[in-house]
Coordinates of C-alpha atoms in Angstrom, one line a residue:
Chain A
E250 CA -45.1 90.0 52.8
V251 CA -41.7 88.4 52.0
Q252 CA -41.9 88.1 47.7
L253 CA -38.7 86.9 44.9
V254 CA -39.5 87.9 41.8
Q255 CA -37.6 86.5 39.2
S256 CA -36.8 87.7 35.9
G257 CA -37.8 86.4 32.3
A258 CA -37.5 83.1 30.1
E259 CA -34.4 82.8 28.8
V260 CA -33.9 81.8 24.9
K261 CA -30.2 81.5 24.1
K262 CA -27.3 79.9 22.3
P263 CA -24.5 77.5 22.9
G264 CA -22.0 80.0 24.2
E265 CA -23.6 82.5 24.5
S266 CA -22.9 84.7 28.6
L267 CA -26.3 85.0 30.7
R268 CA -28.0 86.5 33.7
I269 CA -30.4 86.6 35.8
S270 CA -32.6 87.7 38.4
C271 CA -34.2 87.4 41.9
K272 CA -35.8 90.4 44.2
G273 CA -36.8 90.0 47.1
S274 CA -38.9 92.4 49.2
G275 CA -40.8 91.8 52.2
Y276 CA -38.3 91.3 54.6
W277 CA -34.3 92.4 54.5
F278 CA -31.9 91.1 52.1
A279 CA -29.2 91.6 52.9
S280 CA -29.6 89.5 56.0
Y281 CA -30.2 86.1 54.9
W282 CA -28.8 83.8 53.0
I283 CA -30.6 83.4 48.8
G284 CA -29.8 80.9 46.9
W285 CA -30.8 78.8 43.4
V286 CA -31.7 75.5 43.1
R287 CA -31.9 74.3 39.3
Q288 CA -34.3 71.5 37.8
M289 CA -33.8 69.9 34.5
P290 CA -36.9 69.3 32.3
G291 CA -38.6 66.3 34.1
K292 CA -35.8 65.9 37.4
G293 CA -35.2 66.7 40.6
L294 CA -34.3 70.0 42.3
E295 CA -30.3 70.4 42.2
W296 CA -28.8 72.8 44.6
M297 CA -26.3 75.3 42.8
A298 CA -25.0 78.0 45.2
I299 CA -26.1 80.2 47.4
M300 CA -25.4 83.8 49.1
Y301 CA -24.7 86.3 51.8
P302 CA -25.9 89.7 50.8
D303 CA -24.6 91.8 53.2
D304 CA -20.3 90.6 53.8
S305 CA -21.2 88.4 50.1
E306 CA -19.8 85.6 51.7
A307 CA -20.8 82.2 48.6
R308 CA -20.5 78.9 48.5
Y309 CA -20.9 76.8 45.1
S310 CA -21.7 73.7 45.2
P311 CA -18.8 71.5 43.6
S312 CA -20.8 70.2 41.0
F313 CA -21.3 74.3 39.7
Q314 CA -18.4 75.5 40.6
G315 CA -16.3 77.3 37.7
H316 CA -19.6 77.4 35.6
V317 CA -21.8 80.0 37.2
T318 CA -21.0 82.3 40.1
I319 CA -23.7 84.2 41.8
S320 CA -23.5 87.8 42.9
A321 CA -26.0 90.0 44.9
D322 CA -26.5 93.9 44.6
N323 CA -28.1 95.1 47.8
S324 CA -28.8 98.4 46.5
I325 CA -31.8 96.9 44.9
S326 CA -32.0 93.9 46.7
T327 CA -31.6 91.7 43.9
A328 CA -29.8 88.5 43.4
Y329 CA -28.1 87.2 40.3
L330 CA -27.4 84.1 38.7
Q331 CA -25.3 84.2 35.5
W332 CA -23.2 82.1 33.2
S333 CA -20.2 83.2 31.2
S334 CA -20.5 80.1 28.4
L335 CA -23.9 78.8 28.4
K336 CA -23.9 74.8 27.7
A337 CA -27.1 72.6 26.4
S338 CA -26.9 70.9 29.0
D339 CA -27.9 74.4 31.6
T340 CA -31.7 74.4 29.7
A341 CA -33.5 74.2 32.7
M342 CA -36.0 75.8 36.0
Y343 CA -34.1 77.7 38.4
Y344 CA -35.2 79.0 40.7
C345 CA -33.9 81.4 43.6
A346 CA -35.0 81.0 47.5
T347 CA -34.3 82.4 51.0
V348 CA -33.5 81.4 54.3
R349 CA -32.9 83.4 57.4
Y350 CA -30.0 80.7 58.4
T351 CA -28.5 78.0 56.1
W352 CA -29.8 75.0 57.6
S353 CA -33.5 76.7 57.6
G354 CA -36.2 74.5 55.7
I355 CA -36.3 76.9 52.3
D356 CA -40.1 79.1 52.9
F357 CA -39.5 81.4 50.8
W358 CA -39.0 80.9 46.7
G359 CA -39.1 82.8 43.5
Q360 CA -41.5 82.3 41.4
G361 CA -38.7 80.5 38.6
T362 CA -36.9 81.6 34.8
L363 CA -37.3 79.2 32.3
V364 CA -34.1 79.4 30.6
T365 CA -33.6 77.5 27.2
V366 CA -30.5 77.1 25.6
S367 CA -31.2 76.0 21.9
S368 CA -28.7 75.8 18.6
Chain B
Q100 CA -27.8 60.7 41.9
S101 CA -28.7 62.7 45.4
V102 CA -26.5 62.5 48.1
L103 CA -30.4 61.5 50.7
T104 CA -32.9 58.6 49.0
Q105 CA -36.6 59.1 48.4
P106 CA -38.3 56.4 46.1
P107 CA -38.9 56.7 42.7
S108 CA -43.0 56.8 43.7
V109 CA -45.4 56.1 45.2
S110 CA -49.2 55.4 45.2
G111 CA -52.9 55.2 47.5
A112 CA -56.8 55.4 46.7
P113 CA -58.4 58.5 48.0
G114 CA -58.5 58.4 52.0
Q115 CA -55.1 56.0 52.4
R116 CA -52.1 56.5 53.8
V117 CA -48.6 56.7 52.9
T118 CA -45.2 57.3 53.6
I119 CA -42.1 59.2 51.3
S120 CA -38.8 57.5 52.7
C121 CA -35.4 60.0 52.7
A122 CA -31.9 58.1 52.9
G123 CA -29.0 59.5 54.6
S124 CA -25.7 59.7 55.5
D125 CA -24.3 60.7 59.2
S126 CA -22.7 64.0 56.6
Y127 CA -26.9 64.5 56.1
I128 CA -29.1 63.5 58.0
G129 CA -27.6 63.1 61.9
P130 CA -28.4 64.3 64.8
D131 CA -27.1 67.8 63.9
Y132 CA -28.9 68.3 60.6
D133 CA -33.2 68.2 60.2
V134 CA -34.8 67.2 57.7
H135 CA -37.3 69.8 56.1
W136 CA -39.6 68.2 53.4
Y137 CA -41.3 70.4 49.5
Q138 CA -44.1 70.0 48.0
Q139 CA -44.1 70.5 44.2
L140 CA -47.4 71.0 42.0
P141 CA -47.4 70.6 38.4
G142 CA -45.6 74.3 37.0
T143 CA -45.1 75.9 40.4
A144 CA -42.0 75.9 42.5
P145 CA -41.8 74.1 45.7
K146 CA -44.0 74.1 48.4
L147 CA -42.5 73.9 52.4
L148 CA -44.4 71.0 54.0
I149 CA -42.1 70.0 57.0
Y150 CA -39.8 72.0 57.8
D151 CA -37.0 70.7 60.9
N152 CA -38.4 67.3 60.9
I153 CA -41.4 68.0 62.4
N154 CA -43.1 70.9 62.4
R155 CA -45.7 72.5 60.3
P156 CA -46.1 76.1 58.5
S157 CA -49.5 77.7 59.1
G158 CA -52.1 76.8 56.8
V159 CA -50.7 72.7 55.7
P160 CA -52.7 70.4 56.9
D161 CA -52.1 68.2 59.5
R162 CA -52.1 65.6 57.7
F163 CA -49.1 65.6 56.4
S164 CA -46.2 64.8 59.1
G165 CA -43.0 64.3 59.4
S166 CA -40.6 62.1 61.3
K167 CA -37.1 60.8 61.7
S168 CA -35.7 58.2 62.8
G169 CA -31.1 58.0 62.8
T170 CA -29.7 59.0 59.1
S171 CA -33.2 58.8 57.9
A172 CA -36.9 60.6 57.7
S173 CA -40.6 59.4 56.6
L174 CA -43.0 62.3 55.5
A175 CA -46.7 60.4 56.0
I176 CA -49.6 61.8 54.8
T177 CA -52.9 60.6 56.2
G178 CA -56.4 60.3 54.5
L179 CA -55.3 61.2 50.8
Q180 CA -57.0 63.2 48.3
P181 CA -56.1 63.9 45.2
E182 CA -55.1 67.1 45.5
D183 CA -52.1 65.3 47.2
E184 CA -50.9 64.4 43.5
A185 CA -47.2 66.4 43.0
D186 CA -43.4 64.9 44.0
Y187 CA -42.5 65.4 47.5
Y188 CA -38.3 66.7 47.9
C189 CA -36.8 66.0 51.4
Q190 CA -33.9 67.9 51.6
S191 CA -31.2 69.3 54.6
Y192 CA -27.9 70.5 54.8
D193 CA -24.7 69.0 53.8
S194 CA -22.1 70.6 56.7
S195 CA -18.6 70.2 53.8
L196 CA -20.5 71.4 51.1
S197 CA -22.5 74.5 53.4
G198 CA -24.5 73.6 50.7
W199 CA -29.2 72.0 50.4
V200 CA -29.1 69.1 48.8
F201 CA -32.1 67.1 47.7
G202 CA -33.7 64.3 48.0
G203 CA -33.9 62.5 44.2
G204 CA -38.0 62.9 44.6
T205 CA -40.7 61.1 45.0
K206 CA -44.2 61.2 42.5
L207 CA -46.9 60.8 44.4
T208 CA -49.7 59.5 43.1
V209 CA -53.9 59.2 43.9
L210 CA -55.4 56.2 42.4

């Protein structure tokens, strides 16, 4: 059974750094694309970044390029999304999701990680 | 503003049929790009409802159906049930960005 388990909720201050994680199981982690999707409070889904763990190819939405970094550790089947300097506007739920092909429907999602950035 | 355009809300009475539209462009919904649909219940992660324009994953009732024509797609729900009340999103692939694009979402209210 394919599962994506995300790290727990975070409360941070503006300017702080953060890394959240997404651990995959039940499939060949390195051979599936893994992406991150933001959902701000009361808003819709926004694609942020996607990565192919086997060769570390990463692609970013222009809206998020330069503000977040996607990475993966194949040895522990875990993907990461990190910020070096959080803003209050980063407050949102973040979902990881995995697909065999980038154009495929996304049938596996993590449970979400709530990030709250507040002074 | 989302690149795929959905109506913000639709509603219907139990048992009725509703449709949700998803308008794109040649860059996002065209002959080469499939559309997928998701249902998001309050407080939960999105769930794949329709993939590749018309296909239902195992376990999705046949009350849900998808279609695509040109640069637009639609999700139809027949025999509305109270548990269908949720947010629905369309999604496709943007070859210029090499990533995903989502519609803005449609809130379905079952009256």
